[in-house]
Tab-separated table of C-alpha atoms and ligand atoms in Angstrom:
chain	number	residue	atom	x	y	z
W	131	UNK	CA	0.000	0.000	0.000
W	132	UNK	CA	1.320	3.457	-0.860
W	133	UNK	CA	1.830	5.879	2.011
W	134	UNK	CA	-1.096	8.265	2.524
W	135	UNK	CA	-0.654	11.812	1.287
W	136	UNK	CA	-2.476	13.356	4.222
W	137	UNK	CA	-3.576	11.958	7.577
W	138	UNK	CA	-5.596	14.116	9.965
W	139	UNK	CA	-6.208	12.784	13.458
W	140	UNK	CA	-8.679	13.954	16.052
W	141	UNK	CA	-8.810	17.597	14.958
W	142	UNK	CA	-10.625	19.878	17.368
W	143	UNK	CA	-11.598	23.480	16.805
W	144	UNK	CA	-14.260	25.549	18.505
W	145	UNK	CA	-15.636	29.058	18.306
W	146	UNK	CA	-17.398	31.251	20.793
W	147	UNK	CA	-19.644	33.905	19.364
W	148	UNK	CA	-22.477	35.752	21.007
W	149	UNK	CA	-21.866	33.750	24.197
W	150	UNK	CA	-22.461	30.478	22.342
W	151	UNK	CA	-19.774	27.801	22.161
W	152	UNK	CA	-19.649	25.788	18.917
W	153	UNK	CA	-17.472	22.696	18.456
W	154	UNK	CA	-16.910	23.176	14.707
W	155	UNK	CA	-14.503	20.229	14.654
W	156	UNK	CA	-15.201	17.713	17.374
W	157	UNK	CA	-12.500	15.094	16.756
W	158	UNK	CA	-12.186	14.810	12.964
W	159	UNK	CA	-9.902	12.176	11.446
W	160	UNK	CA	-9.425	11.431	7.756
W	161	UNK	CA	-6.907	10.066	5.284
W	162	UNK	CA	-6.287	11.085	1.663
W	163	UNK	CA	-4.258	8.846	-0.649
W	164	UNK	CA	-2.075	10.257	-3.439
W	165	UNK	CA	-4.129	10.922	-6.566
W	166	UNK	CA	-7.554	10.205	-5.107
W	167	UNK	CA	-10.598	12.381	-4.559
W	168	UNK	CA	-12.122	12.320	-1.109
W	169	UNK	CA	-15.516	13.985	-1.170
W	170	UNK	CA	-16.608	15.685	2.043
W	171	UNK	CA	-20.318	16.299	2.240
W	172	UNK	CA	-22.579	17.638	4.968
W	173	UNK	CA	-25.173	20.273	5.722
W	174	UNK	CA	-24.538	23.952	6.261
W	175	UNK	CA	-22.629	24.703	9.466
W	176	UNK	CA	-21.392	21.148	10.079
W	177	UNK	CA	-17.724	22.236	10.012
W	178	UNK	CA	-16.573	21.587	6.418
W	179	UNK	CA	-14.989	24.992	5.831
W	180	UNK	CA	-13.421	24.968	9.275
W	181	UNK	CA	-11.769	21.662	8.389
W	182	UNK	CA	-10.493	23.161	5.107
W	183	UNK	CA	-9.125	26.189	6.949
W	184	UNK	CA	-7.403	24.027	9.552
W	185	UNK	CA	-5.863	21.746	6.921
W	186	UNK	CA	-4.557	24.725	4.935
W	187	UNK	CA	-3.332	26.325	8.193
W	188	UNK	CA	-5.476	29.416	7.850
W	189	UNK	CA	-6.538	28.703	11.428
W	190	UNK	CA	-4.859	26.603	14.137
W	191	UNK	CA	-6.845	23.789	15.760
W	192	UNK	CA	-7.057	23.336	19.521
W	193	UNK	CA	-6.057	19.717	19.224
W	194	UNK	CA	-5.153	16.926	16.859
W	195	UNK	CA	-2.462	16.382	14.264
W	196	UNK	CA	-1.973	16.487	10.504
W	197	UNK	CA	0.677	14.553	8.603
W	198	UNK	CA	1.132	15.842	5.042
W	199	UNK	CA	3.731	14.367	2.680
W	200	UNK	CA	5.174	12.612	5.742
W	201	UNK	CA	5.787	15.918	7.583
W	202	UNK	CA	4.242	16.974	10.883
W	203	UNK	CA	2.334	19.631	8.952
W	204	UNK	CA	1.000	21.732	11.836
W	205	UNK	CA	4.519	22.021	13.307
W	206	UNK	CA	6.263	23.052	10.070
W	207	UNK	CA	7.603	26.587	9.895
W	208	UNK	CA	9.999	28.797	7.972
W	209	UNK	CA	11.419	27.629	4.680
W	210	UNK	CA	10.145	24.087	5.020
W	211	UNK	CA	6.591	25.362	5.425
W	212	UNK	CA	6.979	27.693	2.448
W	213	UNK	CA	8.240	24.817	0.304
W	214	UNK	CA	5.517	22.430	1.465
W	215	UNK	CA	2.688	24.973	1.065
W	216	UNK	CA	3.086	24.743	-2.675
W	217	UNK	CA	1.801	21.200	-2.481
W	218	UNK	CA	-1.501	22.045	-0.762
W	219	UNK	CA	-3.528	24.484	-2.833
W	220	UNK	CA	-7.051	25.700	-2.208
W	221	UNK	CA	-9.948	26.771	-4.413
W	222	UNK	CA	-12.796	28.651	-2.717
W	223	UNK	CA	-16.418	29.239	-3.653
W	224	UNK	CA	-15.696	32.884	-4.418
W	225	UNK	CA	-12.255	33.208	-5.963
W	226	UNK	CA	-12.623	36.981	-6.141
W	227	UNK	CA	-12.031	37.091	-2.397
W	228	UNK	CA	-8.802	35.118	-2.883
W	229	UNK	CA	-7.418	37.257	-5.728
W	230	UNK	CA	-5.935	40.708	-5.687
W	231	UNK	CA	-8.865	42.516	-7.372
W	232	UNK	CA	-6.467	44.621	-9.472
W	233	UNK	CA	-4.726	41.548	-10.867
W	234	UNK	CA	-5.054	40.369	-14.438
W	235	UNK	CA	-5.810	36.778	-15.383
W	236	UNK	CA	-2.279	36.265	-16.709
W	237	UNK	CA	-0.756	38.029	-13.711
W	238	UNK	CA	-2.476	35.723	-11.231
W	239	UNK	CA	-1.026	32.633	-12.879
W	240	UNK	CA	2.401	34.150	-13.550
W	241	UNK	CA	2.689	35.187	-9.878
W	242	UNK	CA	2.064	31.638	-8.699
W	243	UNK	CA	4.740	30.341	-11.081
W	244	UNK	CA	7.199	33.007	-9.952
W	245	UNK	CA	6.625	32.701	-6.199
W	246	UNK	CA	7.235	28.970	-6.264
W	247	UNK	CA	9.884	29.066	-9.037
W	248	UNK	CA	8.001	26.355	-10.907
W	249	UNK	CA	9.625	27.064	-14.283
W	250	UNK	CA	12.565	29.289	-15.337
W	251	UNK	CA	11.591	32.936	-15.822
W	252	UNK	CA	12.350	32.758	-19.547
W	253	UNK	CA	9.557	30.244	-20.197
W	254	UNK	CA	7.067	31.584	-17.661
W	255	UNK	CA	4.779	33.300	-20.167
W	256	UNK	CA	4.749	30.179	-22.320
W	257	UNK	CA	3.678	28.163	-19.267
W	258	UNK	CA	0.942	30.733	-18.482
W	259	UNK	CA	-0.362	30.318	-22.048
W	260	UNK	CA	-0.301	26.524	-21.732
W	261	UNK	CA	-2.214	26.616	-18.423
W	262	UNK	CA	-4.876	29.041	-19.622
W	263	UNK	CA	-5.472	26.865	-22.652
W	264	UNK	CA	-5.551	23.728	-20.497
W	265	UNK	CA	-8.363	25.121	-18.332
W	266	UNK	CA	-10.341	25.963	-21.474
W	267	UNK	CA	-9.959	29.747	-21.579
W	268	UNK	CA	-8.943	31.823	-24.623
W	269	UNK	CA	-5.564	33.571	-24.462
W	270	UNK	CA	-7.421	36.845	-25.146
W	271	UNK	CA	-8.444	36.775	-21.466
W	272	UNK	CA	-4.852	36.965	-20.186
W	273	UNK	CA	-4.779	40.770	-20.038
W	274	UNK	CA	-8.272	41.147	-18.585
W	275	UNK	CA	-8.881	42.138	-14.988
W	276	UNK	CA	-9.961	39.306	-12.738
W	277	UNK	CA	-13.021	41.456	-11.866
W	278	UNK	CA	-14.181	41.647	-15.464
W	279	UNK	CA	-14.672	37.966	-16.256
W	280	UNK	CA	-17.573	35.649	-15.435
W	281	UNK	CA	-17.786	33.511	-12.302
W	282	UNK	CA	-17.145	30.340	-14.286
W	283	UNK	CA	-14.124	31.860	-16.018
W	284	UNK	CA	-12.806	33.083	-12.678
W	285	UNK	CA	-13.121	29.604	-11.225
W	286	UNK	CA	-11.129	28.255	-14.188
W	287	UNK	CA	-8.427	30.833	-13.422
W	288	UNK	CA	-8.433	29.709	-9.777
W	289	UNK	CA	-7.972	26.117	-10.944
W	290	UNK	CA	-5.187	27.168	-13.344
W	291	UNK	CA	-3.433	28.985	-10.533
W	292	UNK	CA	-3.761	25.991	-8.201
W	293	UNK	CA	-2.545	23.493	-10.775
W	294	UNK	CA	0.264	25.822	-11.965
W	295	UNK	CA	2.463	24.962	-8.989
W	296	UNK	CA	2.009	21.213	-9.559
W	297	UNK	CA	0.627	20.496	-6.081
W	298	UNK	CA	-0.011	17.089	-4.543
W	299	UNK	CA	-3.376	18.148	-3.064
W	300	UNK	CA	-6.042	20.703	-3.929
W	301	UNK	CA	-8.748	21.446	-1.368
W	302	UNK	CA	-11.881	22.682	-3.123
W	303	UNK	CA	-14.427	24.247	-0.747
W	304	UNK	CA	-17.819	24.660	-2.473
W	305	UNK	CA	-15.781	25.428	-5.604
W	306	UNK	CA	-18.652	24.892	-8.049
W	307	UNK	CA	-21.577	25.727	-5.757
W	308	UNK	CA	-22.104	29.254	-7.084
W	309	UNK	CA	-22.049	28.223	-10.750
W	310	UNK	CA	-24.850	27.418	-13.189
W	311	UNK	CA	-25.485	23.721	-13.651
W	312	UNK	CA	-23.992	23.565	-17.178
W	313	UNK	CA	-20.860	25.513	-16.214
W	314	UNK	CA	-20.565	23.348	-13.106
W	315	UNK	CA	-20.586	20.134	-15.126
W	316	UNK	CA	-17.824	21.337	-17.426
W	317	UNK	CA	-15.664	22.412	-14.493
W	318	UNK	CA	-16.127	19.025	-12.813
W	319	UNK	CA	-15.010	17.377	-16.088
W	320	UNK	CA	-11.972	19.656	-16.138
W	321	UNK	CA	-11.054	18.669	-12.573
W	322	UNK	CA	-11.358	14.964	-13.372
W	323	UNK	CA	-9.203	15.374	-16.513
W	324	UNK	CA	-6.505	17.314	-14.645
W	325	UNK	CA	-6.383	14.646	-11.964
W	326	UNK	CA	-5.911	11.946	-14.585
W	327	UNK	CA	-3.041	13.886	-16.170
W	328	UNK	CA	-1.219	15.048	-13.070
W	329	UNK	CA	-2.060	12.593	-10.285
W	330	UNK	CA	-3.147	15.439	-7.977
W	331	UNK	CA	-5.408	14.475	-5.055
W	332	UNK	CA	-8.548	16.440	-4.219
W	333	UNK	CA	-10.417	17.039	-1.005
W	334	UNK	CA	-13.686	18.015	-2.633
W	335	UNK	CA	-16.036	19.744	-0.209
W	336	UNK	CA	-19.686	20.472	-0.942
W	337	UNK	CA	-23.082	20.511	0.697
W	338	UNK	CA	-24.396	18.975	-2.557
W	339	UNK	CA	-24.162	15.182	-2.651
W	340	UNK	CA	-24.782	14.975	-6.423
W	341	UNK	CA	-21.703	17.096	-7.090
W	342	UNK	CA	-19.574	15.169	-4.596
W	343	UNK	CA	-20.742	11.870	-6.074
W	344	UNK	CA	-19.733	12.957	-9.580
W	345	UNK	CA	-16.040	13.324	-8.751
W	346	UNK	CA	-15.235	11.305	-5.610
W	347	UNK	CA	-13.841	7.821	-5.204
W	348	UNK	CA	-14.462	7.979	-1.474
W	349	UNK	CA	-16.969	10.004	0.487
W	350	UNK	CA	-16.899	11.215	4.080
W	351	UNK	CA	-20.124	12.519	5.595
W	352	UNK	CA	-19.915	15.221	8.237
W	353	UNK	CA	-22.455	16.334	10.830
W	354	UNK	CA	-22.034	18.594	13.860
W	355	UNK	CA	-18.252	18.630	13.737
W	356	UNK	CA	-17.782	14.897	13.265
W	357	UNK	CA	-17.335	12.461	10.416
W	358	UNK	CA	-20.337	10.195	10.799
W	359	UNK	CA	-19.598	7.800	7.953
W	360	UNK	CA	-16.979	7.198	5.328
W	361	UNK	CA	-16.258	4.737	2.547
W	362	UNK	CA	-16.185	4.075	-1.208
W	363	UNK	CA	-18.608	6.499	-2.906
W	364	UNK	CA	-20.898	3.908	-4.484
W	365	UNK	CA	-21.062	1.733	-1.359
W	366	UNK	CA	-21.753	4.590	1.037
W	367	UNK	CA	-24.584	5.937	-1.132
W	368	UNK	CA	-26.082	2.488	-1.761
W	369	UNK	CA	-26.228	1.710	1.969
W	370	UNK	CA	-26.231	4.916	4.026
W	371	UNK	CA	-25.911	4.369	7.763
W	372	UNK	CA	-26.404	7.920	9.048
W	373	UNK	CA	-29.617	9.916	9.002
W	374	UNK	CA	-27.631	12.858	7.588
W	375	UNK	CA	-26.691	10.866	4.498
W	376	UNK	CA	-30.208	9.484	4.110
W	377	UNK	CA	-31.444	13.105	4.050
W	378	UNK	CA	-28.742	14.206	1.589
W	379	UNK	CA	-29.645	11.305	-0.722
W	380	UNK	CA	-33.315	12.239	-0.453
W	381	UNK	CA	-32.450	15.762	-1.612
W	382	UNK	CA	-30.897	14.505	-4.864
W	383	UNK	CA	-33.545	13.390	-7.356
W	384	UNK	CA	-31.109	11.453	-9.543
W	385	UNK	CA	-29.770	9.351	-6.676
W	386	UNK	CA	-33.180	8.800	-5.276
W	387	UNK	CA	-34.594	7.156	-8.417
W	388	UNK	CA	-36.764	10.125	-9.417
W	389	UNK	CA	-35.625	11.740	-12.666
W	390	UNK	CA	-34.559	15.375	-12.311
W	391	UNK	CA	-37.184	17.874	-13.415
H	31	ADP	N1	-14.932	32.550	12.612
H	31	ADP	C1	-15.976	32.001	13.224
H	31	ADP	N2	-16.504	32.533	14.358
H	31	ADP	C2	-17.547	31.968	15.004
H	31	ADP	N3	-18.152	30.844	14.608
H	31	ADP	C3	-17.680	30.254	13.486
H	31	ADP	C4	-16.585	30.798	12.743
H	31	ADP	N4	-16.337	29.987	11.684
H	31	ADP	C5	-17.226	28.992	11.750
H	31	ADP	N5	-18.048	29.144	12.836
H	31	ADP	C6	-19.133	28.238	13.233
H	31	ADP	O1	-18.621	26.903	13.169
H	31	ADP	C7	-19.580	26.024	12.639
H	31	ADP	C8	-19.039	25.375	11.393
H	31	ADP	O2	-18.923	26.347	10.364
H	31	ADP	P1	-18.330	26.002	8.928
H	31	ADP	O3	-17.044	25.257	9.115
H	31	ADP	O4	-18.273	27.256	8.151
H	31	ADP	O5	-19.433	25.017	8.335
H	31	ADP	P2	-19.767	24.566	6.832
H	31	ADP	O6	-18.615	24.970	5.966
H	31	ADP	O7	-19.947	23.087	6.914
H	31	ADP	O8	-21.045	25.241	6.448
H	31	ADP	C9	-20.851	26.865	12.409
H	31	ADP	O9	-21.675	26.741	13.541
H	31	ADP	C10	-20.308	28.264	12.276
H	31	ADP	O10	-21.256	29.207	12.654
H	32	MG	MG1	-18.544	26.090	4.181
């Protein structure tokens, strides 16, 4: 068996707001293998984004550990953290919030290549052109402001930026949730194709089971800060053991035997 890419154990993270204490992560453990997609599904407020933020070290957990590429990830600092960060990229629901709003499409991708010295400077613009083409965007967009393109195009730029640094893992948090159904389908196809080509692993987070089902080999179901069930996608959906998953299946006409309207 190949070594796991990422192992999270017993992660704990809580918030207090308005005098109320919320255990957003109440002992979360999961494993991601190289090149696989683990889908994480669960209702609003169950802790999915908190898990993504802890794994990407945007926030520190109160307890637990993360091993990433065999390193004690939460303890890494300095140059080793900078080098390892390249290998864990993130795509958010609203990429505008993650981009410098004054940036151009080409600038966003070129910056990622430069910061991580992915390719020599002399071939950087050629690599930008290759990436923009690979994510299905015309090169005419390269000079456009990131503010002046559509949501679907922006999400393709976010994917191009993530993939540019040749990471081992991309965490996608509701990455297609704001998109129209047809745009969403094409972006899911793009993600699957990129994974086949590059061997990148995905932690694919969504509240929408149909979307998670379309891309994931394994699925973990989250409720109230815990993973309540986990297993191969087809098996978990065919025989759900948690009421949360039964409800999520019920909300998806296609999985539930009723054709979509
Ligand atoms: N910065 C924060 N301050 C206070 N409460 C928070 C904060 N972030 C998340 N929470 C709370 O933690 C819980 C989990 O939130 P979140 O991880 O965003 O869930 P999900 O992404 O599954 O919708 C919710 O109850 C949410 O209100
Ligand atoms: Mg969320």
